[in-house]
PDB file of N, CA and C in Angstrom:
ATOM      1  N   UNK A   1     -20.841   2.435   8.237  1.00 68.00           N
ATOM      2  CA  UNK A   1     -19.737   2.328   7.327  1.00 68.00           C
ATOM      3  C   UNK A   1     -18.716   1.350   7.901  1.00 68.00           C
ATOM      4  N   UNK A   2     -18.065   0.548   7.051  1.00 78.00           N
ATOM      5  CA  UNK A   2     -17.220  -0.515   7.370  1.00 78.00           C
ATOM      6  C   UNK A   2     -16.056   0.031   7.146  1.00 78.00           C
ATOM      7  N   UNK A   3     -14.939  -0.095   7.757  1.00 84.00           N
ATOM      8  CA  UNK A   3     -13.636  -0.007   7.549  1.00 84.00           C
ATOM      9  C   UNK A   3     -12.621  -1.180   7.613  1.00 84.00           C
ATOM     10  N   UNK A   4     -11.856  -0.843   6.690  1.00 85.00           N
ATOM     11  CA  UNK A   4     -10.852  -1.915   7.120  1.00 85.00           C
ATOM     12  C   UNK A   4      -9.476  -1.948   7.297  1.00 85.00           C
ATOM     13  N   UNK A   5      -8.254  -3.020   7.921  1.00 90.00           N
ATOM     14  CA  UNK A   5      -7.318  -2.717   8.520  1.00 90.00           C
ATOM     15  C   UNK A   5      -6.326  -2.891   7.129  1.00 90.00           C
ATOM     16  N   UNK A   6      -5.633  -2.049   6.866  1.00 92.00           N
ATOM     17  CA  UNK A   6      -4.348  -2.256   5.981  1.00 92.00           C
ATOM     18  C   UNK A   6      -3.021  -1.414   6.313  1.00 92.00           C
ATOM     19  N   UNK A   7      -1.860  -1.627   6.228  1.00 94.00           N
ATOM     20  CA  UNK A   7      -0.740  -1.740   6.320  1.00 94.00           C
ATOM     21  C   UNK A   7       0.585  -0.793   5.298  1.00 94.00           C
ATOM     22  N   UNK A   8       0.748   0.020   5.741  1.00 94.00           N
ATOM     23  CA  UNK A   8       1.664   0.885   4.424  1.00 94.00           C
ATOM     24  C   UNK A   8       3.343   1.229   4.764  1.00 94.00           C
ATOM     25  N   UNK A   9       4.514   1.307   4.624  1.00 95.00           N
ATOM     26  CA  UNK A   9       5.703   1.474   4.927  1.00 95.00           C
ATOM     27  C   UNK A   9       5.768   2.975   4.418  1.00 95.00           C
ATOM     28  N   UNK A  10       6.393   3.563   5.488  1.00 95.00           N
ATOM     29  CA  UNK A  10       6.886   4.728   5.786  1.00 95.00           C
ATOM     30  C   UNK A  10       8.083   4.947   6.407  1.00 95.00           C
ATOM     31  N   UNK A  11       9.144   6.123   5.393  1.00 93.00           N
ATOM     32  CA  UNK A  11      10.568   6.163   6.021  1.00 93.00           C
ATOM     33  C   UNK A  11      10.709   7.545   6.280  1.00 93.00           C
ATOM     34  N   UNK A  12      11.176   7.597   6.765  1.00 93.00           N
ATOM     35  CA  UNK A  12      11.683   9.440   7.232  1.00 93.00           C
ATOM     36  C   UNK A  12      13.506   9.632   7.000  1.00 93.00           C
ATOM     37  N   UNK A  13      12.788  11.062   6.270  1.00 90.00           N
ATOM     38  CA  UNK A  13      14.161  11.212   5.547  1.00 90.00           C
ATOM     39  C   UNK A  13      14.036  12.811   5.675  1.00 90.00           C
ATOM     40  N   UNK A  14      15.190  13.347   6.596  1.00 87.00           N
ATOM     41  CA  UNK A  14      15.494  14.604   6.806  1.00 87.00           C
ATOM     42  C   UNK A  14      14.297  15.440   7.716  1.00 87.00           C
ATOM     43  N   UNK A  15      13.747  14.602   8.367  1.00 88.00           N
ATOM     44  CA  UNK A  15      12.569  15.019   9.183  1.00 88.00           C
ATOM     45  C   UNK A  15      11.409  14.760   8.701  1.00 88.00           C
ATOM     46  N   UNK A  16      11.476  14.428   7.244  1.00 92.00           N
ATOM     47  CA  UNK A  16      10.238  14.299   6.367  1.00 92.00           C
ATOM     48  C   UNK A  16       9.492  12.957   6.555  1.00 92.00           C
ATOM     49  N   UNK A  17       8.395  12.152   6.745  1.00 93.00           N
ATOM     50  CA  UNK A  17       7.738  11.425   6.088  1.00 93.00           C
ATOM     51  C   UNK A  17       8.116  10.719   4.467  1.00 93.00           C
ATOM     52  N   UNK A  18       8.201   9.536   4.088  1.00 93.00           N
ATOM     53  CA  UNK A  18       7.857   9.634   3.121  1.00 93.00           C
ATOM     54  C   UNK A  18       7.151   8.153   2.706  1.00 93.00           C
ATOM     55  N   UNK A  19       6.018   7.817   1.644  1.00 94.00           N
ATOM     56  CA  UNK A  19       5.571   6.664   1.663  1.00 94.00           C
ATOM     57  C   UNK A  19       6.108   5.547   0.519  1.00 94.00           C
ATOM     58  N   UNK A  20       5.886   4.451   0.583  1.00 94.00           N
ATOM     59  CA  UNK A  20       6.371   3.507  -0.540  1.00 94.00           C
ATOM     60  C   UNK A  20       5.315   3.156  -1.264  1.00 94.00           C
ATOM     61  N   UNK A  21       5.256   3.461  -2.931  1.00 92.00           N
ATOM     62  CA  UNK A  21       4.179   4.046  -3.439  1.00 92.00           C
ATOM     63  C   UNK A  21       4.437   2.414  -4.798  1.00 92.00           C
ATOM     64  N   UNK A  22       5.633   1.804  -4.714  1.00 87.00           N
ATOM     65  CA  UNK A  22       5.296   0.525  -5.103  1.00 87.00           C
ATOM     66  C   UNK A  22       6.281   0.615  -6.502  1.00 87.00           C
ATOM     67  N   UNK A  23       6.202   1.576  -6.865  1.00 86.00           N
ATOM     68  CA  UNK A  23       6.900   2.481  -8.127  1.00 86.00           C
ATOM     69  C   UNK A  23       8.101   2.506  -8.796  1.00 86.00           C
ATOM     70  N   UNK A  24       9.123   1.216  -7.929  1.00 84.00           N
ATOM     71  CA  UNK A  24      10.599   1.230  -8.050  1.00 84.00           C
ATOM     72  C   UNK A  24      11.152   1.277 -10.108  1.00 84.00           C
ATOM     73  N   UNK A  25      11.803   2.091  -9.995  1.00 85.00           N
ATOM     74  CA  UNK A  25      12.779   1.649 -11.158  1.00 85.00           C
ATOM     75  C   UNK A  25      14.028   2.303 -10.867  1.00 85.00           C
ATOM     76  N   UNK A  26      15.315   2.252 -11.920  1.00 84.00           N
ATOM     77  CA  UNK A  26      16.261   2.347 -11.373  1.00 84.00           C
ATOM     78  C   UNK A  26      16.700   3.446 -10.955  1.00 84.00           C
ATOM     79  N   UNK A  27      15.799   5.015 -11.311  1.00 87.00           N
ATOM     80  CA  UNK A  27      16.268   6.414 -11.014  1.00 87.00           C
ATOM     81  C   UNK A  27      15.536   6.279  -9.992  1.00 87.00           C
ATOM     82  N   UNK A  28      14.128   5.814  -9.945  1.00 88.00           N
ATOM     83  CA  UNK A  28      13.233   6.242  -8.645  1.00 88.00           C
ATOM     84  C   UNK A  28      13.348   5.354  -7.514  1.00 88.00           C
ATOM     85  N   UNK A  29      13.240   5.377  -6.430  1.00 88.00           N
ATOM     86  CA  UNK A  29      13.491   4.042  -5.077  1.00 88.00           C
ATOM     87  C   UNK A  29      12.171   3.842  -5.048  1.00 88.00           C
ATOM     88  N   UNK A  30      11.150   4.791  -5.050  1.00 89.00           N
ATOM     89  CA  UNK A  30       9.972   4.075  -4.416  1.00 89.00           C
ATOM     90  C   UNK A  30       8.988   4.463  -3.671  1.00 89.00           C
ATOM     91  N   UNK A  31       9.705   5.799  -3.342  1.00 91.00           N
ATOM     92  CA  UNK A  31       8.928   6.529  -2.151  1.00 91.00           C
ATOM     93  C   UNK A  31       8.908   7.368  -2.348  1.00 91.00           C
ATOM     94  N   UNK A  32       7.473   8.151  -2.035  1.00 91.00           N
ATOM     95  CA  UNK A  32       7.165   9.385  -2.409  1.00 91.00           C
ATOM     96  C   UNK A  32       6.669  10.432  -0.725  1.00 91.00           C
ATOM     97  N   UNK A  33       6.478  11.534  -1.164  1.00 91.00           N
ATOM     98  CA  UNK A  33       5.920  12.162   0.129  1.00 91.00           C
ATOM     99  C   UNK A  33       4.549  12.227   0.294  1.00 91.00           C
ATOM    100  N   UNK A  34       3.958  12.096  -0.662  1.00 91.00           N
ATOM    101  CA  UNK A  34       2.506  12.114  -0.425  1.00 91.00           C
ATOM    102  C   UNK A  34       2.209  10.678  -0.062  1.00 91.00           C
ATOM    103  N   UNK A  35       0.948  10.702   0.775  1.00 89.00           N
ATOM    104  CA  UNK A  35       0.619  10.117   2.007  1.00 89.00           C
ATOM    105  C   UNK A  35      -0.385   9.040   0.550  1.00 89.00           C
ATOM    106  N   UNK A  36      -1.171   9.642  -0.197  1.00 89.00           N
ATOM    107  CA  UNK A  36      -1.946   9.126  -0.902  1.00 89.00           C
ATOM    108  C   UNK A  36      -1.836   8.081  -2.186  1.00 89.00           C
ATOM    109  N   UNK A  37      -0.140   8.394  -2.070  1.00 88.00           N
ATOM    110  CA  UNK A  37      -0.027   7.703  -3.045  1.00 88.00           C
ATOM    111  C   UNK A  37       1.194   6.163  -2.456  1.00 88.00           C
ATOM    112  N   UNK A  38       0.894   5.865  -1.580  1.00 91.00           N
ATOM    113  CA  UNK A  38       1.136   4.729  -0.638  1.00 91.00           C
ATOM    114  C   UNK A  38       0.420   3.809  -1.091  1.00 91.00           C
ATOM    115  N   UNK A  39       1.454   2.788  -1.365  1.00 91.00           N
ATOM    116  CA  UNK A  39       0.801   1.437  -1.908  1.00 91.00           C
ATOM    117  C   UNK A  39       0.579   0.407   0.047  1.00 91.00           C
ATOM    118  N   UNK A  40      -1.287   0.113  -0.300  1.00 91.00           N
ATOM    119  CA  UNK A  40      -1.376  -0.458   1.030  1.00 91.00           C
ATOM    120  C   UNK A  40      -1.700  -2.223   0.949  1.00 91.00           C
ATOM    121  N   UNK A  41      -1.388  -2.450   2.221  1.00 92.00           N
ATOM    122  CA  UNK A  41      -0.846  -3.933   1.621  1.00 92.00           C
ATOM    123  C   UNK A  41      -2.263  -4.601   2.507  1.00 92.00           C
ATOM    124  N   UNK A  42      -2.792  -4.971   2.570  1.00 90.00           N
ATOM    125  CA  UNK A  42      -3.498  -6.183   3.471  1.00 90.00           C
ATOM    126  C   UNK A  42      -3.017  -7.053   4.386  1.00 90.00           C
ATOM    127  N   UNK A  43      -1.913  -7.531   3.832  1.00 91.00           N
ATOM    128  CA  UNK A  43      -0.982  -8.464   5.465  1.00 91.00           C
ATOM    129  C   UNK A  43      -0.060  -7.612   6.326  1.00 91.00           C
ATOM    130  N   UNK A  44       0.095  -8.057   6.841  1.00 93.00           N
ATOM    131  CA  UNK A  44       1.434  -7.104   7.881  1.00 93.00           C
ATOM    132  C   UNK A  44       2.272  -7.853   7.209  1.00 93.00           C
ATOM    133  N   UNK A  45       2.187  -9.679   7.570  1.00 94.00           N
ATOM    134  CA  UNK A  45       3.602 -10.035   6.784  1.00 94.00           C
ATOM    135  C   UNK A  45       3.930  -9.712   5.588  1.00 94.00           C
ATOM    136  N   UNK A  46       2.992  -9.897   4.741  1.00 94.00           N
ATOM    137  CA  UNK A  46       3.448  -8.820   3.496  1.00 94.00           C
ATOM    138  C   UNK A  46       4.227  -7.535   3.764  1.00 94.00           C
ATOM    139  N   UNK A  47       3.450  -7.041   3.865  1.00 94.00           N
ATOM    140  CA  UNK A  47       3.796  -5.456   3.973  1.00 94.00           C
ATOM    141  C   UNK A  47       6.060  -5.727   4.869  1.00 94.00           C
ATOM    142  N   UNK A  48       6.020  -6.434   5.780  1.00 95.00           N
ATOM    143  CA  UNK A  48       7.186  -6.790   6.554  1.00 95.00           C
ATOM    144  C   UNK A  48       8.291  -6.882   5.769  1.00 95.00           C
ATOM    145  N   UNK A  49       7.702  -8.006   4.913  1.00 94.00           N
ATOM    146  CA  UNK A  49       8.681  -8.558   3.754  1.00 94.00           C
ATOM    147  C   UNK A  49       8.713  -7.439   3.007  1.00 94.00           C
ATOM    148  N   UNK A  50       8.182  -6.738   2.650  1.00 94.00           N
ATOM    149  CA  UNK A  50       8.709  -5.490   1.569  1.00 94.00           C
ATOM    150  C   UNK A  50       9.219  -4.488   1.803  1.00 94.00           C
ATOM    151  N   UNK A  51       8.852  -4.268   3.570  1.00 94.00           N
ATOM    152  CA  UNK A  51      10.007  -3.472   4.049  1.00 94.00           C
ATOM    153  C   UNK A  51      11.192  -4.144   4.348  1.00 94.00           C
ATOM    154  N   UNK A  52      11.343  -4.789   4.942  1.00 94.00           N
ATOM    155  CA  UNK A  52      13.010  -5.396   4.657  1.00 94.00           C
ATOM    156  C   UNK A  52      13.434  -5.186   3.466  1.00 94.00           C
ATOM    157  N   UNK A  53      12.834  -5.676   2.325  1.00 92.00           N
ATOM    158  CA  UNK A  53      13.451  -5.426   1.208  1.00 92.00           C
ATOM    159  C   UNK A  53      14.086  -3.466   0.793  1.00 92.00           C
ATOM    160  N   UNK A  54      13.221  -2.917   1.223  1.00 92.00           N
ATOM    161  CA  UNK A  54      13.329  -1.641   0.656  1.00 92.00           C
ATOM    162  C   UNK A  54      13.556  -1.088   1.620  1.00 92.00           C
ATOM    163  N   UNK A  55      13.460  -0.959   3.359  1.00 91.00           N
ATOM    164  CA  UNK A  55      14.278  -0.079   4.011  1.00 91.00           C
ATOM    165  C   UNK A  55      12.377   0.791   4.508  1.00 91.00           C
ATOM    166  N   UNK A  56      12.190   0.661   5.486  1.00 92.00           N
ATOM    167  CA  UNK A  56      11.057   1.681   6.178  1.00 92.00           C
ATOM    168  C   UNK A  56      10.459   0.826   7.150  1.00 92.00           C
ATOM    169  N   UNK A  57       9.323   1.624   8.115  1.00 94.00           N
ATOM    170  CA  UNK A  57       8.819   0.996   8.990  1.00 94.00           C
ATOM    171  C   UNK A  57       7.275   0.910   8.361  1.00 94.00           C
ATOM    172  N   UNK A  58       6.570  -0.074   8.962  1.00 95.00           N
ATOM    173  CA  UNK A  58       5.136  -0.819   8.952  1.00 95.00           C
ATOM    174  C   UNK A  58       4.186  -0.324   9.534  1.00 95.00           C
ATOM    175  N   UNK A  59       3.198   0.512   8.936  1.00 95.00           N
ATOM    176  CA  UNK A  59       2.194   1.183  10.197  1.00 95.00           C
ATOM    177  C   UNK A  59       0.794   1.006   9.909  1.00 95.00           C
ATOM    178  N   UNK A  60      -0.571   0.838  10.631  1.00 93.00           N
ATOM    179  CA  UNK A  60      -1.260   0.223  10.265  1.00 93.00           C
ATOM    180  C   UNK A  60      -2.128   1.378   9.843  1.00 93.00           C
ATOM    181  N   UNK A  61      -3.280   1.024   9.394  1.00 91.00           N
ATOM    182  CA  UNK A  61      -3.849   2.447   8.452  1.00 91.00           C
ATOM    183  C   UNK A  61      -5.438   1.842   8.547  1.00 91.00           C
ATOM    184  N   UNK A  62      -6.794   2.425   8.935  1.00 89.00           N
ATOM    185  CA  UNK A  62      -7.962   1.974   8.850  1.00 89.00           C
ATOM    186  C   UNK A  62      -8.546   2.908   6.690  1.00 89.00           C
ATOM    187  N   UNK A  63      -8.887   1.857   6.332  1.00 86.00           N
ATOM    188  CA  UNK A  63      -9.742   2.361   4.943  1.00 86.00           C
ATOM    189  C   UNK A  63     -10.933   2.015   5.005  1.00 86.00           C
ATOM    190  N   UNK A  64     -11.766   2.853   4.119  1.00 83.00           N
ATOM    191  CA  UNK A  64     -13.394   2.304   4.129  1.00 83.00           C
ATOM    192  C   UNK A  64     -13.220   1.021   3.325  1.00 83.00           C
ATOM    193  N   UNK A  65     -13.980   0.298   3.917  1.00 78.00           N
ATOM    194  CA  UNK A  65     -13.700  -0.966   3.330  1.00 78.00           C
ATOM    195  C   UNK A  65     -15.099  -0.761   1.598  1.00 78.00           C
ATOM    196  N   UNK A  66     -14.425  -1.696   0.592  1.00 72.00           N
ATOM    197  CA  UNK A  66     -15.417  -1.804  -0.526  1.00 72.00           C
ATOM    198  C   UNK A  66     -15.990  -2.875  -0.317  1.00 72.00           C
ATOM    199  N   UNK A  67     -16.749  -3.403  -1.698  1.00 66.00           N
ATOM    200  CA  UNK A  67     -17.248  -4.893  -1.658  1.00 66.00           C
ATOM    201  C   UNK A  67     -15.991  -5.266  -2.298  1.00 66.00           C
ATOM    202  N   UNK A  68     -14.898  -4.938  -2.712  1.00 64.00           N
ATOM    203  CA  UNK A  68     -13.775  -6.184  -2.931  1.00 64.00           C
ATOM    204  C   UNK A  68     -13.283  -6.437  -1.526  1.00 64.00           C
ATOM    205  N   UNK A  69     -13.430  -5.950  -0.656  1.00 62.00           N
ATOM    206  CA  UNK A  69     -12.738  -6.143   0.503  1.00 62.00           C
ATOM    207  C   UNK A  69     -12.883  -7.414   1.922  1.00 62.00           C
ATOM    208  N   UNK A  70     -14.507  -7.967   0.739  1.00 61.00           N
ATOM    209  CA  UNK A  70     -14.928  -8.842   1.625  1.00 61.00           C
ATOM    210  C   UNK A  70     -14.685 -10.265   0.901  1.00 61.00           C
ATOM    211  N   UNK A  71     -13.723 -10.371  -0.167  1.00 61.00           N
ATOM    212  CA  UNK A  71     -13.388 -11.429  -0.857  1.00 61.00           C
ATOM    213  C   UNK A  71     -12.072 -11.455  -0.412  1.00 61.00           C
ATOM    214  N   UNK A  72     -11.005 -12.606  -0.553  1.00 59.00           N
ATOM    215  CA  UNK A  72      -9.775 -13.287  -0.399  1.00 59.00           C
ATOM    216  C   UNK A  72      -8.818 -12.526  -1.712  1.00 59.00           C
ATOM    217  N   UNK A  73      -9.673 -12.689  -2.817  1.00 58.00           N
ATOM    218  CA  UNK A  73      -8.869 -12.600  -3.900  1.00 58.00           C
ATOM    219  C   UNK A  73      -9.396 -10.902  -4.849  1.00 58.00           C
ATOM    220  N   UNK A  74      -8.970 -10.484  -5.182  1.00 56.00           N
ATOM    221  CA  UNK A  74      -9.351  -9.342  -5.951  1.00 56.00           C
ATOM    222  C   UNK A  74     -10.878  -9.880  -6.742  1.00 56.00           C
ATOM    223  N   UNK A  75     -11.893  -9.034  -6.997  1.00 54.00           N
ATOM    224  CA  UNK A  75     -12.890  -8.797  -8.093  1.00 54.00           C
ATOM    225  C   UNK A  75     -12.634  -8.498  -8.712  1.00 54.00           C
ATOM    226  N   UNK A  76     -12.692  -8.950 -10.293  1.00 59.00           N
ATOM    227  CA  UNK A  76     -12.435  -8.520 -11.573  1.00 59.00           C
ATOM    228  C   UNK A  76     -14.030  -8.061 -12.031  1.00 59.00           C
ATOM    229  N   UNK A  77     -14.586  -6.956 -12.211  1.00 57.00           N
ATOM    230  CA  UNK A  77     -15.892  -7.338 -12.849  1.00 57.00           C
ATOM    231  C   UNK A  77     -15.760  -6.745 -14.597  1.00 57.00           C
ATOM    232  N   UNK A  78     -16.506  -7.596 -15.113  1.00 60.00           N
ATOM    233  CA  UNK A  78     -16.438  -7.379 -16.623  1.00 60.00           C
ATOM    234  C   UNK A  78     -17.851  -7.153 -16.954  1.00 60.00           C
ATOM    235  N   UNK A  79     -17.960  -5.915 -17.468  1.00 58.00           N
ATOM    236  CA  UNK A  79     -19.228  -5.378 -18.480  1.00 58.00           C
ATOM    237  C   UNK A  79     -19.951  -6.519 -19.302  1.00 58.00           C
ATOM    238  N   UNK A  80     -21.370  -6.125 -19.732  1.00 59.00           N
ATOM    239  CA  UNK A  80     -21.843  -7.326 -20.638  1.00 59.00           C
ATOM    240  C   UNK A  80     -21.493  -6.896 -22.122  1.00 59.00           C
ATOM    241  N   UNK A  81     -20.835  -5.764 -22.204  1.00 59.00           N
ATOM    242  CA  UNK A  81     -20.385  -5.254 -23.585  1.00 59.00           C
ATOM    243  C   UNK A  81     -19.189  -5.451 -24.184  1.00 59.00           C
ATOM    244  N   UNK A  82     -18.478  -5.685 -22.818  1.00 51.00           N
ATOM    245  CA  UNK A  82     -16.821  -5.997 -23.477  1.00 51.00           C
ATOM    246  C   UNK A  82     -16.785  -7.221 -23.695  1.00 51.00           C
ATOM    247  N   UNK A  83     -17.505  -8.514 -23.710  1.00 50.00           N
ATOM    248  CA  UNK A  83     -17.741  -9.953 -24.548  1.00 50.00           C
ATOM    249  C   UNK A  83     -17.961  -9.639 -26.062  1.00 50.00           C
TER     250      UNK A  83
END
């Protein structure tokens, strides 16, 4: 099994954990407590730049890697039915 390296921001608030789940609008900031629902980034500098923006620290995270994971750019795949 392949894994791979990605990147998620985490702030602690009142002893708690909590993750940045990508989600901002103007009642919600962004961060949730569940671990799963962490938006994970692929760059560190990415991931850097969005914590500055929003306030948390950068920690690195191993995932099973897919077959999109071995491309640059996302896979879109399209059915032969939805043409």
């Amino acid at each position: 099994m392949i894994f791979a390296k990605r990147y998620l921001i985490e702030r602690l608030i009142a002893g708690s954990p909590e993750y940045y789940d990508g989600c901002e609008t103007p009642r919600y900031d962004g961060f949730s407590p569940d671990r799963e629902d962490a938006e994970l980034f692929r760059t560190q500098a990415r991931a850097q730049r969005r914590a500055d923006r929003v306030g948390g620290e950068v920690y690195a995270t191993s995932v099973m890697a897919s077959l999109a994971d071995g491309f640059k750019a996302p896979v879109i795949q399209v059915s032969a039915r939805a043409a």
